[in-house]
Amino acid sequence: MTTPAAPAGPRIPEAVHRRRWAILGVLMLSLLIVVLDNSILNVAIKTISTPAPVGLGATQSELEWAINAYTLVFAGLLFSAGLLGDRVGRKKVLLGGLAVFGIGSALAAESGSPGQLIAFRALMALGAAFVMPATLAVLMNVFEREEQPKAIGIWAGGVGLAIAIGPITGGVLLDHFWWGSVFLINVPIVLVAVALMVWLVPDSRDPSPGRIDPVGVVLSVVGLVLLVYGIIKGGELADFTDTTVLVTIVAGLAVLTGFVLHEKRSDHPSIDITYFKNKVFSAAIAAIALVFFALMGVTFFSVFYTQSVRGYSPLETGLLMLPLAVAQMIFAPRARLVVDRFGNKATTTGGLVVIAGTLLAFATFDEDTPIWLLEVVFFLMGTGMAHIMTPTSVVIMQALPREKAGSASALSNTFRQVGGALGIAVLGSVLSTSYRNGIQDHLTALPAGLRETAGESIEATLGVAARLGPRGRELVGPADDAFLHAMHVTAVWGAGVAVIGAVVVALFLPGKPQTDAQGAQQEGELTKKG
């Protein structure tokens, strides 16, 4: 009778338990700024690509790096940040991460060149890497196991809220202020989050924390940067057989192979490779990585579709993306109910199939497609994402002991960010290569230097066309056609990745959880029904 109550008392004090929902609200506010930054940037990339004084004149490859500098540093440091939180206390790590993120945001807002923006985005990622895993780790330490799926569902819904607020906020700011305002907006949010966290959030740590693995951190970051650089460079040159591209990609793969070997031999690895012997855990991680691979790539090209091809403003683009966020907010907290009825396998597989279908829909869009169809596709995409994120997050977080919550959260977020970074790199390069191949025949009359610049992206082509005046108008139609073809090719690639994810999940994720209280409850219900 007393056995179940014994561990709950010292782990979750009554005072903490009473304010657990308020704590969840503060954690979601902290999460909000991390996700908000990328979702705001999504609608700002066209403005930033515009020549000064409106923007920075960033090329498509520089835009990819502005996004990937964040995701790569974020992904590379997440696991060590999770371990540091386990060691010194999650609250301390959260507060420090928020402070660094706020400073990086203020500096990014004042960037004078694409290079500076890339560097300050990396600084922001350094702070964000300490925020993201700590929020989920604190959550796992203030909620009892039976409430964790509900809390994680609400936490995942916070991602949807950020996706909703981000583009709209970015659009409003860009309509009234300069492009740097999309970063400066983070500063007041950071100040509010820090004040609430000091007041409400309890500290927690792992009584037996792991040691930091600096060699593993360096190898993972270097390997990922080399790999992503090679992929982006190949897209920029529209030639993946170029020596520089091949050498960089091979070097990146070699360093990542060295990272895996180092982790297997280390007695304090950054990533415990033994976790991946559990097929359920591995399938859940793979599902998260693959869905973000597809979605981050789609988000990247959809902004250019709505703004460059369809002519919508940043604010209108933000409003167009609202159904995606609304669907996440509606369904993420309720996805656990679908899991209760149908199990993890059916729910997650179904979500990935929906994602694949929505990506294929992009392959049918042109400049005259009714805009309500885009809204339906975004809503379905958000619905599919909600039914992937919640069940896989629960599987991952409950696969490890509560004391290792920081490590489990870091693993989940590491593969999410790596998947997203590779999605932007690979699908961005497919987009860039397809676009350059489609537009180059229409640029032959331009001088060599201008021809090279105009072929980098649709925004670069339209920029050159605007400078040429009436003579450049003949480039607008071919630019739209080349971009639409490139978007169709990229969407099919993304759909293929989502299908692979669905197959992996269908093969390895269980129909219903077998090793936790939720699974036992499901099994009991099914037995009664039988």
Short mmCIF file of C-alpha atoms in Angstrom, two decimals:
data_model
loop_
_atom_site.label_atom_id
_atom_site.label_comp_id
_atom_site.label_asym_id
_atom_site.label_seq_id
_atom_site.Cartn_x
_atom_site.Cartn_y
_atom_site.Cartn_z
CA MET A 1 0.00 0.00 0.00
CA THR A 2 2.80 2.42 0.87
CA THR A 3 5.25 1.39 -1.86
CA PRO A 4 3.88 3.63 -4.70
CA ALA A 5 3.76 6.70 -2.46
CA ALA A 6 7.31 6.41 -1.16
CA PRO A 7 9.24 7.71 -4.19
CA ALA A 8 6.69 10.43 -4.96
CA GLY A 9 7.14 12.23 -1.64
CA PRO A 10 10.82 13.18 -1.80
CA ARG A 11 10.88 13.57 -5.59
CA ILE A 12 7.91 15.91 -5.94
CA PRO A 13 7.26 17.93 -2.77
CA GLU A 14 3.66 18.95 -2.18
CA ALA A 15 4.46 22.67 -2.61
CA VAL A 16 5.93 21.97 -6.05
CA HIS A 17 3.09 19.63 -6.99
CA ARG A 18 0.48 22.31 -6.20
CA ARG A 19 2.04 24.85 -8.58
CA ARG A 20 3.02 22.37 -11.30
CA TRP A 21 0.71 23.90 -13.92
CA ALA A 22 2.04 27.40 -13.26
CA ILE A 23 5.57 25.98 -13.61
CA LEU A 24 4.56 24.39 -16.91
CA GLY A 25 3.39 27.82 -18.08
CA VAL A 26 6.79 29.35 -17.29
CA LEU A 27 8.58 26.47 -19.03
CA MET A 28 6.41 26.98 -22.11
CA LEU A 29 7.28 30.71 -22.11
CA SER A 30 10.97 29.76 -22.08
CA LEU A 31 10.36 27.27 -24.88
CA LEU A 32 8.35 29.91 -26.72
CA ILE A 33 11.30 32.22 -27.31
CA VAL A 34 13.50 29.41 -28.64
CA VAL A 35 10.90 28.26 -31.18
CA LEU A 36 9.55 31.78 -31.76
CA ASP A 37 12.92 32.91 -33.07
CA ASN A 38 13.02 30.39 -35.90
CA SER A 39 9.34 30.84 -36.80
CA ILE A 40 9.76 34.63 -36.91
CA LEU A 41 12.86 34.24 -39.08
CA ASN A 42 10.87 32.13 -41.55
CA VAL A 43 8.84 35.15 -42.70
CA ALA A 44 11.86 37.48 -42.52
CA ILE A 45 14.22 35.56 -44.83
CA LYS A 46 12.90 37.27 -47.96
CA THR A 47 13.37 40.71 -46.37
CA ILE A 48 16.89 39.84 -45.18
CA SER A 49 17.75 38.68 -48.71
CA THR A 50 16.71 42.09 -50.08
CA PRO A 51 19.68 44.45 -50.71
CA ALA A 52 20.47 47.22 -48.18
CA PRO A 53 19.02 49.40 -46.76
CA VAL A 54 15.87 47.23 -46.57
CA GLY A 55 17.78 44.01 -45.77
CA LEU A 56 21.31 42.62 -45.81
CA GLY A 57 21.37 41.32 -49.39
CA ALA A 58 21.94 37.77 -48.13
CA THR A 59 22.27 35.04 -50.76
CA GLN A 60 20.27 31.81 -50.50
CA SER A 61 23.31 29.95 -49.14
CA GLU A 62 23.85 32.73 -46.55
CA LEU A 63 20.19 32.44 -45.56
CA GLU A 64 20.61 28.70 -45.14
CA TRP A 65 23.62 29.35 -42.93
CA ALA A 66 21.73 31.97 -40.91
CA ILE A 67 19.26 29.20 -40.07
CA ASN A 68 21.76 26.35 -39.83
CA ALA A 69 24.33 28.23 -37.73
CA TYR A 70 21.60 28.23 -35.11
CA THR A 71 20.46 24.63 -35.56
CA LEU A 72 23.97 23.13 -35.75
CA VAL A 73 25.31 24.84 -32.63
CA PHE A 74 22.00 24.08 -30.93
CA ALA A 75 22.14 20.39 -31.88
CA GLY A 76 25.86 20.04 -31.16
CA LEU A 77 25.59 21.38 -27.60
CA LEU A 78 22.17 20.06 -26.55
CA PHE A 79 23.39 16.84 -25.00
CA SER A 80 26.23 18.44 -23.06
CA ALA A 81 23.80 21.16 -21.96
CA GLY A 82 21.42 18.46 -20.73
CA LEU A 83 24.22 16.77 -18.78
CA LEU A 84 25.32 20.11 -17.32
CA GLY A 85 21.75 20.75 -16.19
CA ASP A 86 21.65 17.28 -14.61
CA ARG A 87 24.91 18.12 -12.80
CA VAL A 88 24.63 21.77 -11.63
CA GLY A 89 20.84 22.18 -11.61
CA ARG A 90 18.29 22.67 -14.37
CA LYS A 91 17.06 26.04 -13.05
CA LYS A 92 20.57 27.54 -13.08
CA VAL A 93 21.14 26.29 -16.62
CA LEU A 94 17.77 27.66 -17.75
CA LEU A 95 18.52 31.12 -16.36
CA GLY A 96 22.01 31.20 -17.87
CA GLY A 97 20.76 29.99 -21.24
CA LEU A 98 18.02 32.62 -21.35
CA ALA A 99 20.54 35.39 -20.55
CA VAL A 100 22.90 34.33 -23.36
CA PHE A 101 19.97 33.98 -25.77
CA GLY A 102 18.79 37.50 -24.93
CA ILE A 103 22.25 39.00 -25.48
CA GLY A 104 22.65 37.15 -28.78
CA SER A 105 19.23 38.40 -29.92
CA ALA A 106 20.13 42.04 -29.21
CA LEU A 107 23.41 41.68 -31.15
CA ALA A 108 21.73 39.89 -34.09
CA ALA A 109 19.27 42.78 -34.39
CA GLU A 110 22.19 45.16 -35.04
CA SER A 111 24.04 42.94 -37.55
CA GLY A 112 25.66 44.90 -40.37
CA SER A 113 26.32 41.97 -42.71
CA PRO A 114 25.16 38.39 -43.35
CA GLY A 115 28.40 37.16 -41.72
CA GLN A 116 27.65 39.01 -38.49
CA LEU A 117 24.08 37.72 -38.49
CA ILE A 118 25.34 34.14 -38.86
CA ALA A 119 27.79 34.60 -35.96
CA PHE A 120 25.20 36.14 -33.61
CA ARG A 121 22.67 33.46 -34.53
CA ALA A 122 25.25 30.92 -33.38
CA LEU A 123 25.53 32.82 -30.05
CA MET A 124 21.75 32.69 -29.70
CA ALA A 125 21.91 28.94 -30.28
CA LEU A 126 24.48 28.60 -27.50
CA GLY A 127 21.89 30.00 -25.08
CA ALA A 128 18.97 28.09 -26.59
CA ALA A 129 20.87 24.79 -26.24
CA PHE A 130 20.73 25.21 -22.46
CA VAL A 131 17.04 26.21 -22.45
CA MET A 132 15.34 23.50 -24.51
CA PRO A 133 16.43 20.29 -22.70
CA ALA A 134 16.08 21.90 -19.27
CA THR A 135 12.42 22.80 -19.87
CA LEU A 136 11.44 19.19 -20.56
CA ALA A 137 13.71 17.88 -17.78
CA VAL A 138 12.06 20.19 -15.21
CA LEU A 139 8.65 19.10 -16.49
CA MET A 140 9.52 15.46 -15.87
CA ASN A 141 10.51 16.33 -12.31
CA VAL A 142 7.37 18.27 -11.33
CA PHE A 143 4.74 15.93 -12.79
CA GLU A 144 3.93 12.40 -11.67
CA ARG A 145 4.37 9.70 -14.30
CA GLU A 146 0.63 9.35 -14.99
CA GLU A 147 0.34 13.10 -15.70
CA GLN A 148 3.48 13.29 -17.85
CA PRO A 149 1.80 12.42 -21.20
CA LYS A 150 -0.78 15.20 -20.66
CA ALA A 151 1.91 17.69 -19.62
CA ILE A 152 4.14 16.76 -22.57
CA GLY A 153 1.13 17.17 -24.89
CA ILE A 154 0.54 20.69 -23.57
CA TRP A 155 4.30 21.38 -23.82
CA ALA A 156 4.22 20.23 -27.46
CA GLY A 157 1.19 22.47 -28.00
CA GLY A 158 3.43 25.34 -26.89
CA VAL A 159 5.51 24.68 -30.00
CA GLY A 160 2.34 25.18 -32.03
CA LEU A 161 1.64 28.42 -30.18
CA ALA A 162 5.12 29.68 -31.04
CA ILE A 163 4.66 28.66 -34.68
CA ALA A 164 1.42 30.67 -34.68
CA ILE A 165 2.72 33.77 -32.91
CA GLY A 166 6.10 33.84 -34.68
CA PRO A 167 5.16 34.47 -38.32
CA ILE A 168 2.36 36.90 -37.41
CA THR A 169 4.58 38.83 -35.00
CA GLY A 170 7.37 38.84 -37.59
CA GLY A 171 4.97 40.12 -40.24
CA VAL A 172 3.69 42.95 -38.02
CA LEU A 173 7.23 43.97 -37.07
CA LEU A 174 8.46 43.93 -40.69
CA ASP A 175 5.47 46.03 -41.76
CA HIS A 176 6.39 48.76 -39.25
CA PHE A 177 10.09 48.39 -38.34
CA TRP A 178 13.42 47.30 -39.76
CA TRP A 179 14.34 43.63 -40.20
CA GLY A 180 16.37 43.54 -36.94
CA SER A 181 13.20 43.99 -34.90
CA VAL A 182 12.40 40.29 -35.40
CA PHE A 183 15.36 39.51 -33.14
CA LEU A 184 15.03 42.42 -30.72
CA ILE A 185 11.51 41.25 -29.78
CA ASN A 186 13.13 38.32 -27.94
CA VAL A 187 14.69 40.57 -25.30
CA PRO A 188 11.54 41.61 -23.37
CA ILE A 189 10.24 38.02 -23.51
CA VAL A 190 13.54 36.82 -21.99
CA LEU A 191 13.26 39.36 -19.16
CA VAL A 192 9.71 38.24 -18.29
CA ALA A 193 10.67 34.53 -18.48
CA VAL A 194 13.70 35.04 -16.19
CA ALA A 195 11.63 36.91 -13.57
CA LEU A 196 8.91 34.23 -13.50
CA MET A 197 11.44 31.44 -13.40
CA VAL A 198 13.29 32.88 -10.39
CA TRP A 199 9.94 33.13 -8.60
CA LEU A 200 8.23 29.83 -9.48
CA VAL A 201 10.50 27.11 -10.85
CA PRO A 202 12.24 24.72 -8.42
CA ASP A 203 15.74 23.49 -9.07
CA SER A 204 16.49 19.82 -9.68
CA ARG A 205 19.51 17.75 -10.62
CA ASP A 206 20.62 14.18 -11.20
CA PRO A 207 22.14 12.69 -8.02
CA SER A 208 24.51 10.67 -10.22
CA PRO A 209 25.21 12.95 -13.20
CA GLY A 210 27.38 12.00 -16.14
CA ARG A 211 30.69 13.70 -16.96
CA ILE A 212 30.93 16.21 -19.77
CA ASP A 213 32.50 14.80 -22.95
CA PRO A 214 34.37 17.71 -24.64
CA VAL A 215 35.92 15.47 -27.33
CA GLY A 216 32.50 14.15 -28.31
CA VAL A 217 31.04 17.67 -28.44
CA VAL A 218 33.84 18.91 -30.73
CA LEU A 219 33.63 15.87 -33.02
CA SER A 220 29.84 16.11 -33.37
CA VAL A 221 29.83 19.85 -34.12
CA VAL A 222 32.78 19.67 -36.56
CA GLY A 223 31.33 16.63 -38.35
CA LEU A 224 27.88 18.18 -38.74
CA VAL A 225 29.25 21.55 -39.89
CA LEU A 226 31.46 19.90 -42.54
CA LEU A 227 28.61 17.69 -43.77
CA VAL A 228 26.07 20.53 -43.94
CA TYR A 229 28.59 22.92 -45.50
CA GLY A 230 29.32 20.40 -48.27
CA ILE A 231 25.61 19.86 -48.96
CA ILE A 232 24.83 23.59 -49.06
CA LYS A 233 27.91 24.30 -51.22
CA GLY A 234 26.82 21.60 -53.67
CA GLY A 235 23.42 23.24 -54.00
CA GLU A 236 25.00 26.67 -54.40
CA LEU A 237 27.24 25.41 -57.24
CA ALA A 238 24.53 23.09 -58.64
CA ASP A 239 27.33 20.52 -58.82
CA PHE A 240 27.75 17.80 -56.20
CA THR A 241 30.70 16.32 -58.12
CA ASP A 242 32.83 19.40 -57.40
CA THR A 243 36.03 18.40 -55.56
CA THR A 244 35.49 20.84 -52.68
CA VAL A 245 31.94 19.59 -52.18
CA LEU A 246 32.90 15.90 -52.23
CA VAL A 247 35.93 16.34 -49.95
CA THR A 248 33.90 18.33 -47.40
CA ILE A 249 31.01 15.87 -47.33
CA VAL A 250 33.35 12.85 -47.03
CA ALA A 251 35.34 14.61 -44.28
CA GLY A 252 32.11 15.36 -42.40
CA LEU A 253 30.97 11.73 -42.62
CA ALA A 254 34.43 10.56 -41.50
CA VAL A 255 34.41 12.85 -38.45
CA LEU A 256 30.87 11.73 -37.54
CA THR A 257 31.99 8.11 -37.84
CA GLY A 258 34.86 8.95 -35.48
CA PHE A 259 32.33 10.53 -33.12
CA VAL A 260 30.25 7.33 -32.99
CA LEU A 261 33.37 5.19 -32.37
CA HIS A 262 34.53 7.58 -29.64
CA GLU A 263 31.10 7.48 -27.96
CA LYS A 264 31.07 3.67 -27.98
CA ARG A 265 34.47 3.50 -26.25
CA SER A 266 34.05 6.42 -23.83
CA ASP A 267 33.06 5.81 -20.20
CA HIS A 268 31.29 9.21 -20.18
CA PRO A 269 29.87 9.61 -23.72
CA SER A 270 27.92 12.66 -24.91
CA ILE A 271 25.38 10.25 -26.38
CA ASP A 272 25.03 6.82 -24.81
CA ILE A 273 24.95 4.60 -27.89
CA THR A 274 23.46 1.75 -25.84
CA TYR A 275 20.14 3.63 -25.72
CA PHE A 276 19.75 2.91 -29.43
CA LYS A 277 19.77 -0.85 -28.87
CA ASN A 278 16.14 -0.32 -27.86
CA LYS A 279 14.32 -0.44 -31.21
CA VAL A 280 11.30 1.45 -29.88
CA PHE A 281 13.50 4.29 -28.62
CA SER A 282 15.43 4.39 -31.90
CA ALA A 283 12.26 4.41 -34.00
CA ALA A 284 10.82 7.30 -31.97
CA ILE A 285 14.05 9.29 -32.36
CA ALA A 286 14.12 8.54 -36.11
CA ALA A 287 10.50 9.68 -36.50
CA ILE A 288 11.25 13.04 -34.88
CA ALA A 289 14.40 13.55 -36.98
CA LEU A 290 12.71 12.64 -40.27
CA VAL A 291 9.59 14.72 -39.73
CA PHE A 292 11.72 17.78 -38.94
CA PHE A 293 13.91 17.02 -41.96
CA ALA A 294 10.84 17.26 -44.16
CA LEU A 295 9.08 20.13 -42.40
CA MET A 296 12.06 22.50 -42.05
CA GLY A 297 12.83 22.13 -45.75
CA VAL A 298 9.21 22.81 -46.68
CA THR A 299 8.99 25.87 -44.44
CA PHE A 300 12.09 27.26 -46.14
CA PHE A 301 10.66 27.09 -49.67
CA SER A 302 7.03 27.89 -48.76
CA VAL A 303 8.00 31.41 -47.67
CA PHE A 304 9.49 32.14 -51.09
CA TYR A 305 6.41 30.60 -52.73
CA THR A 306 3.98 32.83 -50.82
CA GLN A 307 6.06 36.03 -50.97
CA SER A 308 8.09 35.88 -54.19
CA VAL A 309 5.69 33.94 -56.46
CA ARG A 310 2.30 34.81 -54.97
CA GLY A 311 3.21 38.35 -53.87
CA TYR A 312 2.02 38.21 -50.25
CA SER A 313 3.56 40.46 -47.60
CA PRO A 314 5.44 39.05 -44.56
CA LEU A 315 2.36 39.67 -42.36
CA GLU A 316 0.06 37.97 -44.87
CA THR A 317 2.51 35.05 -45.04
CA GLY A 318 2.42 34.78 -41.27
CA LEU A 319 -1.37 34.69 -41.33
CA LEU A 320 -1.33 32.06 -44.09
CA MET A 321 0.77 29.78 -41.85
CA LEU A 322 -1.69 30.17 -38.96
CA PRO A 323 -3.66 26.94 -39.74
CA LEU A 324 -0.48 24.87 -39.23
CA ALA A 325 -0.04 26.32 -35.75
CA VAL A 326 -3.73 26.18 -34.85
CA ALA A 327 -3.84 22.48 -35.75
CA GLN A 328 -0.84 21.83 -33.51
CA MET A 329 -2.38 23.71 -30.61
CA ILE A 330 -5.67 21.82 -31.00
CA PHE A 331 -4.31 18.32 -31.50
CA ALA A 332 -0.97 18.14 -29.64
CA PRO A 333 -2.57 18.10 -26.15
CA ARG A 334 -5.19 15.59 -27.38
CA ALA A 335 -2.88 13.25 -29.27
CA ARG A 336 -2.47 11.12 -26.14
CA LEU A 337 -6.19 10.24 -26.40
CA VAL A 338 -5.59 8.90 -29.92
CA VAL A 339 -2.63 6.91 -28.57
CA ASP A 340 -4.85 5.52 -25.79
CA ARG A 341 -7.31 4.28 -28.42
CA PHE A 342 -5.07 3.16 -31.28
CA GLY A 343 -1.54 2.89 -29.85
CA ASN A 344 1.74 4.63 -30.65
CA LYS A 345 2.37 2.78 -33.91
CA ALA A 346 -0.93 3.63 -35.62
CA THR A 347 -0.95 7.24 -34.36
CA THR A 348 2.62 8.08 -35.37
CA THR A 349 2.50 6.18 -38.67
CA GLY A 350 -0.74 7.94 -39.55
CA GLY A 351 0.83 11.31 -38.72
CA LEU A 352 3.80 10.66 -41.00
CA VAL A 353 1.53 9.50 -43.84
CA VAL A 354 -0.44 12.75 -43.49
CA ILE A 355 2.84 14.73 -43.60
CA ALA A 356 3.89 12.86 -46.77
CA GLY A 357 0.53 13.65 -48.38
CA THR A 358 0.73 17.35 -47.58
CA LEU A 359 4.25 17.53 -49.00
CA LEU A 360 3.07 15.89 -52.21
CA ALA A 361 0.32 18.52 -52.39
CA PHE A 362 3.03 21.19 -52.69
CA ALA A 363 4.18 19.43 -55.85
CA THR A 364 0.86 20.41 -57.48
CA PHE A 365 0.84 24.10 -56.53
CA ASP A 366 1.38 26.86 -59.10
CA GLU A 367 0.95 30.64 -59.18
CA ASP A 368 -2.84 30.33 -59.63
CA THR A 369 -3.64 27.65 -57.03
CA PRO A 370 -6.58 28.77 -54.84
CA ILE A 371 -5.09 29.98 -51.59
CA TRP A 372 -7.63 28.05 -49.50
CA LEU A 373 -5.96 24.83 -50.68
CA LEU A 374 -2.68 26.01 -49.16
CA GLU A 375 -4.57 26.67 -45.90
CA VAL A 376 -6.01 23.15 -45.89
CA VAL A 377 -2.56 21.68 -46.52
CA PHE A 378 -1.02 23.71 -43.67
CA PHE A 379 -3.81 22.60 -41.29
CA LEU A 380 -3.31 18.94 -42.21
CA MET A 381 0.46 19.35 -41.84
CA GLY A 382 0.01 20.71 -38.32
CA THR A 383 -2.39 17.88 -37.50
CA GLY A 384 0.09 15.26 -38.68
CA MET A 385 2.93 16.88 -36.78
CA ALA A 386 0.91 16.96 -33.53
CA HIS A 387 0.24 13.23 -33.78
CA ILE A 388 3.95 12.54 -34.21
CA MET A 389 5.52 14.87 -31.65
CA THR A 390 3.41 14.00 -28.59
CA PRO A 391 3.56 10.17 -28.72
CA THR A 392 7.24 10.04 -29.71
CA SER A 393 8.18 12.55 -26.99
CA VAL A 394 6.38 10.44 -24.39
CA VAL A 395 8.11 7.25 -25.62
CA ILE A 396 11.53 8.91 -25.49
CA MET A 397 11.09 10.63 -22.12
CA GLN A 398 9.69 7.52 -20.41
CA ALA A 399 12.37 5.24 -21.87
CA LEU A 400 14.94 6.57 -19.37
CA PRO A 401 14.74 7.00 -15.58
CA ARG A 402 13.38 10.30 -14.22
CA GLU A 403 16.89 11.27 -13.04
CA LYS A 404 18.11 11.13 -16.64
CA ALA A 405 15.33 13.43 -17.91
CA GLY A 406 17.87 16.00 -19.10
CA SER A 407 19.64 13.38 -21.20
CA ALA A 408 16.40 12.05 -22.70
CA SER A 409 15.20 15.56 -23.55
CA ALA A 410 18.58 16.44 -25.04
CA LEU A 411 18.59 13.33 -27.22
CA SER A 412 15.10 14.10 -28.51
CA ASN A 413 15.96 17.71 -29.27
CA THR A 414 19.40 16.89 -30.70
CA PHE A 415 17.95 14.62 -33.36
CA ARG A 416 15.10 17.06 -33.98
CA GLN A 417 17.60 19.85 -34.67
CA VAL A 418 19.98 17.65 -36.67
CA GLY A 419 17.03 16.48 -38.76
CA GLY A 420 15.94 20.07 -39.29
CA ALA A 421 19.44 21.27 -40.17
CA LEU A 422 19.92 18.46 -42.68
CA GLY A 423 16.43 19.12 -44.06
CA ILE A 424 17.28 22.76 -44.75
CA ALA A 425 20.68 21.77 -46.17
CA VAL A 426 19.53 18.85 -48.34
CA LEU A 427 16.13 20.15 -49.46
CA GLY A 428 17.52 23.71 -49.72
CA SER A 429 20.27 22.38 -51.98
CA VAL A 430 17.74 20.43 -54.08
CA LEU A 431 15.74 23.66 -54.40
CA SER A 432 18.83 25.71 -55.27
CA THR A 433 20.16 23.18 -57.80
CA SER A 434 16.77 22.74 -59.51
CA TYR A 435 16.21 26.49 -59.64
CA ARG A 436 19.64 27.26 -61.08
CA ASN A 437 19.23 24.56 -63.75
CA GLY A 438 15.80 25.92 -64.65
CA ILE A 439 16.73 29.62 -64.88
CA GLN A 440 20.23 29.53 -66.39
CA ASP A 441 19.06 29.41 -70.04
CA HIS A 442 17.12 32.65 -69.47
CA LEU A 443 20.16 34.51 -68.09
CA THR A 444 22.50 34.11 -71.07
CA ALA A 445 22.07 37.76 -72.17
CA LEU A 446 23.35 39.05 -68.82
CA PRO A 447 27.06 39.78 -68.10
CA ALA A 448 28.89 36.81 -66.55
CA GLY A 449 29.12 38.25 -63.02
CA LEU A 450 25.48 39.35 -62.99
CA ARG A 451 24.41 36.02 -64.46
CA GLU A 452 26.06 34.17 -61.56
CA THR A 453 24.34 36.42 -58.99
CA ALA A 454 20.93 36.21 -60.66
CA GLY A 455 21.02 32.40 -60.73
CA GLU A 456 21.44 31.94 -56.96
CA SER A 457 17.73 32.13 -56.03
CA ILE A 458 14.39 33.53 -57.19
CA GLU A 459 14.92 36.54 -54.97
CA ALA A 460 18.31 37.19 -56.56
CA THR A 461 16.79 36.91 -60.05
CA LEU A 462 13.96 39.30 -59.17
CA GLY A 463 16.47 41.70 -57.62
CA VAL A 464 18.53 41.78 -60.82
CA ALA A 465 15.34 42.15 -62.88
CA ALA A 466 14.30 45.17 -60.78
CA ARG A 467 17.69 46.85 -61.33
CA LEU A 468 17.42 46.33 -65.11
CA GLY A 469 14.06 48.15 -65.22
CA PRO A 470 11.71 47.41 -68.15
CA ARG A 471 14.35 45.18 -69.76
CA GLY A 472 14.31 42.93 -66.72
CA ARG A 473 10.58 42.24 -66.70
CA GLU A 474 11.05 39.35 -69.10
CA LEU A 475 12.94 37.51 -66.35
CA VAL A 476 10.00 37.49 -63.89
CA GLY A 477 7.93 34.81 -65.67
CA PRO A 478 10.86 32.38 -66.16
CA ALA A 479 11.93 32.97 -62.54
CA ASP A 480 8.48 32.01 -61.25
CA ASP A 481 8.38 28.95 -63.51
CA ALA A 482 11.87 27.82 -62.50
CA PHE A 483 11.05 28.24 -58.81
CA LEU A 484 7.76 26.35 -59.07
CA HIS A 485 9.52 23.44 -60.78
CA ALA A 486 12.24 23.48 -58.11
CA MET A 487 9.59 23.56 -55.36
CA HIS A 488 7.79 20.58 -56.91
CA VAL A 489 11.02 18.55 -57.04
CA THR A 490 11.89 19.50 -53.46
CA ALA A 491 8.40 18.64 -52.18
CA VAL A 492 8.61 15.15 -53.70
CA TRP A 493 11.97 14.60 -51.97
CA GLY A 494 10.47 15.72 -48.66
CA ALA A 495 7.49 13.41 -49.11
CA GLY A 496 9.85 10.51 -49.77
CA VAL A 497 11.64 11.19 -46.47
CA ALA A 498 8.30 11.25 -44.61
CA VAL A 499 7.35 7.89 -46.18
CA ILE A 500 10.65 6.39 -44.99
CA GLY A 501 9.81 7.65 -41.49
CA ALA A 502 6.35 6.05 -41.67
CA VAL A 503 7.88 2.69 -42.64
CA VAL A 504 10.43 2.84 -39.78
CA VAL A 505 7.72 3.66 -37.24
CA ALA A 506 5.32 1.00 -38.57
CA LEU A 507 8.04 -1.64 -38.27
CA PHE A 508 9.46 -0.82 -34.84
CA LEU A 509 7.08 1.26 -32.72
CA PRO A 510 4.77 -0.79 -30.50
CA GLY A 511 1.02 -0.81 -31.02
CA LYS A 512 0.56 0.12 -27.38
CA PRO A 513 3.11 0.89 -24.65
CA GLN A 514 3.99 -2.17 -22.61
CA THR A 515 6.41 -0.87 -20.02
CA ASP A 516 4.68 2.09 -18.37
CA ALA A 517 1.50 2.94 -16.47
CA GLN A 518 -0.14 4.34 -19.57
CA GLY A 519 0.50 1.11 -21.44
CA ALA A 520 -0.89 -0.96 -18.57
CA GLN A 521 -4.03 1.16 -18.55
CA GLN A 522 -4.44 0.76 -22.31
CA GLU A 523 -3.98 -2.98 -22.02
CA GLY A 524 -6.60 -3.15 -19.26
CA GLU A 525 -9.08 -1.18 -21.33
CA LEU A 526 -8.49 -3.37 -24.37
CA THR A 527 -8.93 -6.50 -22.22
CA LYS A 528 -12.27 -5.21 -20.94
CA LYS A 529 -13.39 -4.41 -24.47
CA GLY A 530 -12.30 -7.86 -25.63
#
